XYZ file of C-alpha atoms in Angstrom:
378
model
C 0.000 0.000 0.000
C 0.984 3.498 -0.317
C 2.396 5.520 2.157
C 0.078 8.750 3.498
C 0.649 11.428 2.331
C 2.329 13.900 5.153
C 0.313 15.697 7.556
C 0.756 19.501 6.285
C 2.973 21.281 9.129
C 0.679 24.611 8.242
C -2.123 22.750 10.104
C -0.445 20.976 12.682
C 0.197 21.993 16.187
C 3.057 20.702 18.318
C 1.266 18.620 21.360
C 2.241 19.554 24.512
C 1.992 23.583 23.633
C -1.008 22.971 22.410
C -2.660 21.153 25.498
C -0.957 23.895 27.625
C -3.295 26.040 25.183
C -6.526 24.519 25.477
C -6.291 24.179 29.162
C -5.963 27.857 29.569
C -8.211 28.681 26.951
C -11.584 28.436 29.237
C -10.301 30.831 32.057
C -8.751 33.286 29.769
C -12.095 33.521 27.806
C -13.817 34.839 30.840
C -10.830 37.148 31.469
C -10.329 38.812 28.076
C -13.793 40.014 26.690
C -13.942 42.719 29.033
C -10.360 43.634 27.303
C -12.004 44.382 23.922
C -12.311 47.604 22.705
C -15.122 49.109 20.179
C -13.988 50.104 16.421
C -14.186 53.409 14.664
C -14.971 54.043 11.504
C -11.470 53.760 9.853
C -10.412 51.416 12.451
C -6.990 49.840 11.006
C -6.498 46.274 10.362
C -3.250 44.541 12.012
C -1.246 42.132 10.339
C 0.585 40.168 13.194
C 4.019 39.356 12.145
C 6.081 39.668 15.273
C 8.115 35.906 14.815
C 11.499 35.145 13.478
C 13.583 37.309 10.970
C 13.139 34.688 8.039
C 9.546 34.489 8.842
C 8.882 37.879 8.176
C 10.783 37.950 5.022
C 8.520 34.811 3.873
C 5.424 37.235 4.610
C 6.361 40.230 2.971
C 5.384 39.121 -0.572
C 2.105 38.252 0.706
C 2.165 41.682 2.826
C 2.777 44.285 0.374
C 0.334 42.434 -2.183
C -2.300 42.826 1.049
C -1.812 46.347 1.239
C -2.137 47.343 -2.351
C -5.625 45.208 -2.371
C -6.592 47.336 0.412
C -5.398 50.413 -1.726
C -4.403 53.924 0.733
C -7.570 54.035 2.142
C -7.815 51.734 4.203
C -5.269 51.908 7.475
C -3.207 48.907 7.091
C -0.174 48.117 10.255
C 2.269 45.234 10.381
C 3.014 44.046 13.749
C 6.983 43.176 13.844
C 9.880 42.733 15.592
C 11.382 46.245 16.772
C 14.336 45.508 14.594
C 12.418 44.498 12.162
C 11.018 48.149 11.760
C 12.975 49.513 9.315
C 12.324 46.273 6.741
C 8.646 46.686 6.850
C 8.851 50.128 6.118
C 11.261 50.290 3.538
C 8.534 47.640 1.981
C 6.342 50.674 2.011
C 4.162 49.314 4.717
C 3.819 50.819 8.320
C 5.250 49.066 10.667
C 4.435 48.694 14.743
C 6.989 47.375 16.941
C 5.955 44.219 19.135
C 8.468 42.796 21.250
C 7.570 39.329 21.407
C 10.136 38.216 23.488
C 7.929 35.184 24.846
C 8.156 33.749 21.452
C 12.035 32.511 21.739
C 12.175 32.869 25.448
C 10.055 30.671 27.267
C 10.597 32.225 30.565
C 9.020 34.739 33.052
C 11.087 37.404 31.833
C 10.113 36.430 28.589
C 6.375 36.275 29.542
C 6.579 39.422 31.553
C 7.780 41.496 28.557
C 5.335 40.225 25.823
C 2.020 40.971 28.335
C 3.911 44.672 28.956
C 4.440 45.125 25.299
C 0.580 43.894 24.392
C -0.698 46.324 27.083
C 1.107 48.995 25.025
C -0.937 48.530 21.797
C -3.732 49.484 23.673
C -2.673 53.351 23.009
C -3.210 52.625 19.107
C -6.619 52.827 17.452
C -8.914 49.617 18.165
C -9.386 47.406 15.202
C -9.224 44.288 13.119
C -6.153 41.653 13.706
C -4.956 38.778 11.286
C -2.256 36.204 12.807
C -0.270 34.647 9.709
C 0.850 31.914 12.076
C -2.662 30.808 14.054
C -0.510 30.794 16.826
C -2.742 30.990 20.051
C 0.035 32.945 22.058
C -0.940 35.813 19.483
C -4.038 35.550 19.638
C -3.586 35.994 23.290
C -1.257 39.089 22.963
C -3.496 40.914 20.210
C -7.324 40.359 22.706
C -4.762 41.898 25.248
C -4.040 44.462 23.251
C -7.804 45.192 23.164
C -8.436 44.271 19.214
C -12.086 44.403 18.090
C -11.837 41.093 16.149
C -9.027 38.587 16.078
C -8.974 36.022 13.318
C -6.439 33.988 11.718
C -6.823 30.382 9.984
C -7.630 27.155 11.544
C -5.664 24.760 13.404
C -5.495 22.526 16.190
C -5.839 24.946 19.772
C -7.073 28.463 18.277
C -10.056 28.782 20.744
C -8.563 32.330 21.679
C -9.184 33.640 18.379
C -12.456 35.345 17.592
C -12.843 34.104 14.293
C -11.785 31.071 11.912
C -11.308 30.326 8.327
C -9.847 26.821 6.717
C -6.705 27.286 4.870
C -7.477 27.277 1.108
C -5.913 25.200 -1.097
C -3.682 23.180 1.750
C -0.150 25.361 0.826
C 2.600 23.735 2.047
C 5.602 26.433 1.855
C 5.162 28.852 4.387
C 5.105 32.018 1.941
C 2.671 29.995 -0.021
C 0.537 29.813 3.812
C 0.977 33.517 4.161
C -0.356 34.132 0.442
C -3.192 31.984 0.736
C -4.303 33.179 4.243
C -3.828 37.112 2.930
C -6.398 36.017 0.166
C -8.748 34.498 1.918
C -8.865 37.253 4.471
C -9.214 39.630 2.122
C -12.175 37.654 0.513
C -14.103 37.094 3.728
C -13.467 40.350 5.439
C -15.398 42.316 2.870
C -18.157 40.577 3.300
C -18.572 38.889 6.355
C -15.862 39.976 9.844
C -18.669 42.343 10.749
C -19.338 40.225 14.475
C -16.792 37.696 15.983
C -17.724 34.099 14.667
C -16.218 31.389 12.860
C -16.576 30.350 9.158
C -16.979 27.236 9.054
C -18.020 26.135 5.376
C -15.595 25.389 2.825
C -13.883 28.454 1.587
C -14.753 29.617 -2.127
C -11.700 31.487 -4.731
C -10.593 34.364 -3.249
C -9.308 36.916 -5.500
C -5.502 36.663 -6.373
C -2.898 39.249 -5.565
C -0.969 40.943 -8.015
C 1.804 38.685 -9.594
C 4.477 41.096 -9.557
C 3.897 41.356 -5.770
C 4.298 38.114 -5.014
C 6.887 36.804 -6.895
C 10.172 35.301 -5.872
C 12.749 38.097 -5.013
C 10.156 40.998 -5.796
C 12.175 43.069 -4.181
C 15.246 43.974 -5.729
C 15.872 43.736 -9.894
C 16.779 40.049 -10.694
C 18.684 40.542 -13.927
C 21.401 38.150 -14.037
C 24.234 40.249 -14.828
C 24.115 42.419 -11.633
C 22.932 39.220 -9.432
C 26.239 36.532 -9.735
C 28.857 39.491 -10.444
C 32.099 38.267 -9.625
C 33.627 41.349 -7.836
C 31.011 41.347 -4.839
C 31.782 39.107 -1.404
C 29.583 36.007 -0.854
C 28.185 36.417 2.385
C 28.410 32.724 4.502
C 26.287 32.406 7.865
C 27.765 29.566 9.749
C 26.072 29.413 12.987
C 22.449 29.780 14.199
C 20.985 29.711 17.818
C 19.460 26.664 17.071
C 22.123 23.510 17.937
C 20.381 20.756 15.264
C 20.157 23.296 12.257
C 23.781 24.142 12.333
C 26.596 22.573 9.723
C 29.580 21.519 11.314
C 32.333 24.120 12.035
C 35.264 22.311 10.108
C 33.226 21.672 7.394
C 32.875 25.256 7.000
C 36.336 25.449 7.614
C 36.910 23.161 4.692
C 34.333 25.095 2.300
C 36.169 28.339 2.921
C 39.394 27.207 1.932
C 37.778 26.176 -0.956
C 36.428 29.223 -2.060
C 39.388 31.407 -1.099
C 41.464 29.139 -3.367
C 39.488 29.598 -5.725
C 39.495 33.233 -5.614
C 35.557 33.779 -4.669
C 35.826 37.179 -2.031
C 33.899 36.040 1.067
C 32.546 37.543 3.981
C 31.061 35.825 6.782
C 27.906 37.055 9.195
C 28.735 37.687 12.739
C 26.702 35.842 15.539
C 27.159 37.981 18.718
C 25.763 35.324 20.474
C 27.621 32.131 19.025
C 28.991 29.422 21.235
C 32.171 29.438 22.562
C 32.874 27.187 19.460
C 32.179 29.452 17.340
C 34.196 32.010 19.163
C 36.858 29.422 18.262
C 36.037 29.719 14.641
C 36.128 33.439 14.086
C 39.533 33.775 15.940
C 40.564 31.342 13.024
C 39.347 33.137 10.670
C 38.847 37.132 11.674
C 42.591 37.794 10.165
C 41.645 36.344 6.669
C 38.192 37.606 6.043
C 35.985 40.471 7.014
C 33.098 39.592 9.649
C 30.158 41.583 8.851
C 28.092 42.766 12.100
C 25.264 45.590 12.035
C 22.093 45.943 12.475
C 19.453 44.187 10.586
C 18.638 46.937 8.245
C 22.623 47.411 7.591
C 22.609 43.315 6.966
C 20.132 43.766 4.753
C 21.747 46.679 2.606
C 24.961 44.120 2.633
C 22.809 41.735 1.311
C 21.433 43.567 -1.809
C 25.212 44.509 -2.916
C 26.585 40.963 -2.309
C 27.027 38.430 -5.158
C 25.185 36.065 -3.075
C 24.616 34.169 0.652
C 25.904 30.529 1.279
C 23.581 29.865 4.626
C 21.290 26.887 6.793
C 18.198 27.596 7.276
C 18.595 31.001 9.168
C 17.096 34.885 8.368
C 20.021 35.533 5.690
C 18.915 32.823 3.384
C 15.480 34.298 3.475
C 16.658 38.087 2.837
C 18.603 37.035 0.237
C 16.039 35.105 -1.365
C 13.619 38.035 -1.130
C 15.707 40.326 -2.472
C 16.414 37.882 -5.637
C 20.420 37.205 -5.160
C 21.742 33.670 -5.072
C 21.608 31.141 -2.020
C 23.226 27.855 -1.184
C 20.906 26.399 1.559
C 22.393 23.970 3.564
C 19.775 21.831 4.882
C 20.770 19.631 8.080
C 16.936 19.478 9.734
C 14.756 21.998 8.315
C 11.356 20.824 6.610
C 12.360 22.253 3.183
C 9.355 22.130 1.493
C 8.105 24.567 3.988
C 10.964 26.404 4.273
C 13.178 26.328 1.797
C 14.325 30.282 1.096
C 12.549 31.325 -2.062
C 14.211 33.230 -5.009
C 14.771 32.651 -8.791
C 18.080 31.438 -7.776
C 17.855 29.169 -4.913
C 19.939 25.674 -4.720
C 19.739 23.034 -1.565
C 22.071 21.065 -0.270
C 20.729 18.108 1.940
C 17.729 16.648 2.305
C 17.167 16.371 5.983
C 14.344 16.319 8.371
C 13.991 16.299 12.022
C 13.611 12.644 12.171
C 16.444 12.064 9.489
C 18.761 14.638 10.157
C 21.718 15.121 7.141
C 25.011 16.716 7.018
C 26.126 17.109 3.606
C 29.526 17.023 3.025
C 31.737 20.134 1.488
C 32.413 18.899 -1.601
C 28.407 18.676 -2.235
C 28.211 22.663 -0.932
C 30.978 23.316 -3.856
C 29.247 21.564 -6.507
C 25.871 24.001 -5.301
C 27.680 27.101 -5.097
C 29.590 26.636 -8.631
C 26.026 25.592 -10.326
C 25.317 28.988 -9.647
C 27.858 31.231 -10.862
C 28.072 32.099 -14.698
C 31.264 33.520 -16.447
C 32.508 36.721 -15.439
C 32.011 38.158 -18.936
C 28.186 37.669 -18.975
């Protein structure tokens, strides 16, 4: 017999967050209600995308297409990381800063700063509130922050939001999630988010956002002359916070030797907070290449004038992806059909998963990274 076909992460929930959820879910639905605020006419409608770096850069496609269906009229706010400001506005869109520390720290502190920075939105107009994610810690932050309506897509544990819609189409990327969720939002809220309740029947076409919007790298020209020049650093980001996502230090050691024999300029993203083994890797390496550091807006300007980013499956994969330059993506864990960084010129290397986890080997990452460089002369 066949195999079944995998269970679409989009609609799954991890278990034991999710039980935590639906066990607080009666008491904090007597709590909240008195925490919602009325709607003006003009009220704006939140977009909350206040999760990881690459996340975000997934969404914007799907964000910027949302906005111009809503056209100027309408008061449109992205909820994102405070150093994600700059990004979302230099996307054209406004931007709200939402530390959601909670999110990647799981601790008191953590939990402490997320209610304090939810309490906060409470100075900004009332309104509508879409969660990209259906994560039911949002949905929690966003009743806090006294929204008329909070609605996202369905999934296992969303009793906290006010209103629910099944995912059309069952996308598996993530970008593809964020498109399909955008559209379907759009589709119902016209119509029908007039009183909290949940939509239940089976969700007709929505209408499609524009094209040029949501393409691959719609953010920077793609031509292929300026994208794989030869005189521009590759930018390599060898460690993330998470352990199991990480390639192996002297296999990046092995790569850049590699490359620097063969003449390709590198550069390689700082990680202020690597491990003391990566703090072992930069001293070997700080006297032969440039470390870039910055903040995330100056990352991303270094991004757009680089010939391209050699990465796992971290932020800088994503930006790069977005803004249509070349990425390696080493894969070691990472779901990749869910993840994988999107971009007209986008190669993987390892087909891991969290149950089979893979570590390619360098001469693999060579083979990826010379399929996508042309001659100098074009």
């Amino acid at each position: 017999m066949p195999s079944p076909a995998p269970v679409n992460l989009n609609v799954r929930r991890r278990l034991l967050p999710g039980l935590l959820a639906a066990c607080a879910t009666p008491a904090l639905r007597l709590f909240l209600p008195p925490l919602r605020r009325r709607a003006h006419p003009g009220a704006p409608i939140y977009v909350f995308s206040s999760y990881m770096v690459g996340d975000l850069y997934m969404a914007l496609p799907a964000l910027t297409g949302f906005a111009a269906q809503l056209g100027p009229a309408v008061d449109f706010r992205v909820l994102c990381r405070p150093d994600c400001v700059e990004i979302v506005t230099r996307a054209g869109l406004q931007a709200v800063p939402f530390d959601n520390a909670f999110f990647t720290r799981r601790t008191p502190n953590g939990l402490l700063r997320t209610l304090r920075a939810a309490w906060a939105l409470r100075a900004l107009p009332a309104g509508t509130a879409l969660d990209l994610d259906a994560d039911p810690r949002s949905a929690l932050w966003l009743r806090i922050a006294g929204c008329t309506q909070v609605v996202s897509y369905r999934r296992p544990f969303s009793g906290l939001f006010d209103a629910t819609f099944a995912l059309p189409g069952n996308p598996v990327h993530q970008a593809d999630r964020d498109r399909a969720v955008v559209e379907e939002f759009l589709r119902i809220y016209r119509g029908e988010f007039q009183t909290p309740q949940s939509v239940a029947r089976e969700p007709a076409p929505g209408p499609r956002l524009s094209p040029e919007l949501n393409r691959p790298g719609a953010g920077t020209d793609t031509s292929a002359p300026n994208l794989l020049r030869h005189d521009s650093p590759w930018i390599l980001s060898v460690w993330t916070r998470k352990a199991a996502k990480n390639w192996p230090l002297d296999r990046w050691d092995g790569l850049m030797e590699e490359l620097i024999e063969e003449g390709v300029p590198i550069a390689v993203l700082h990680a202020p907070d690597g491990d003391s083994a990566y703090q072992l890797f930069r001293a070997r390496w700080e006297d032969r290449v440039p470390f870039v550091a910055g903040s995330l807006e100056a990352i991303d300007e270094g991004v757009q004038k680089c010939a391209g980013v050699i990465a796992t499956d971290n932020f800088l994969g994503h930006m790069a992806g977005y803004h249509g330059k070349p990425v390696v993506w080493i894969n070691v864990v990472s779901p990749a059909e869910q993840v994988e960084p999107r971009g007209p010129h986008t190669v993987r290397v390892g087909e891991g998963s969290p149950q089979r986890p893979e570590t390619p080997t360098v001469e693999a990452v060579v083979q990826a990274f010379k399929a996508l460089r042309v001659p100098a002369s074009q």
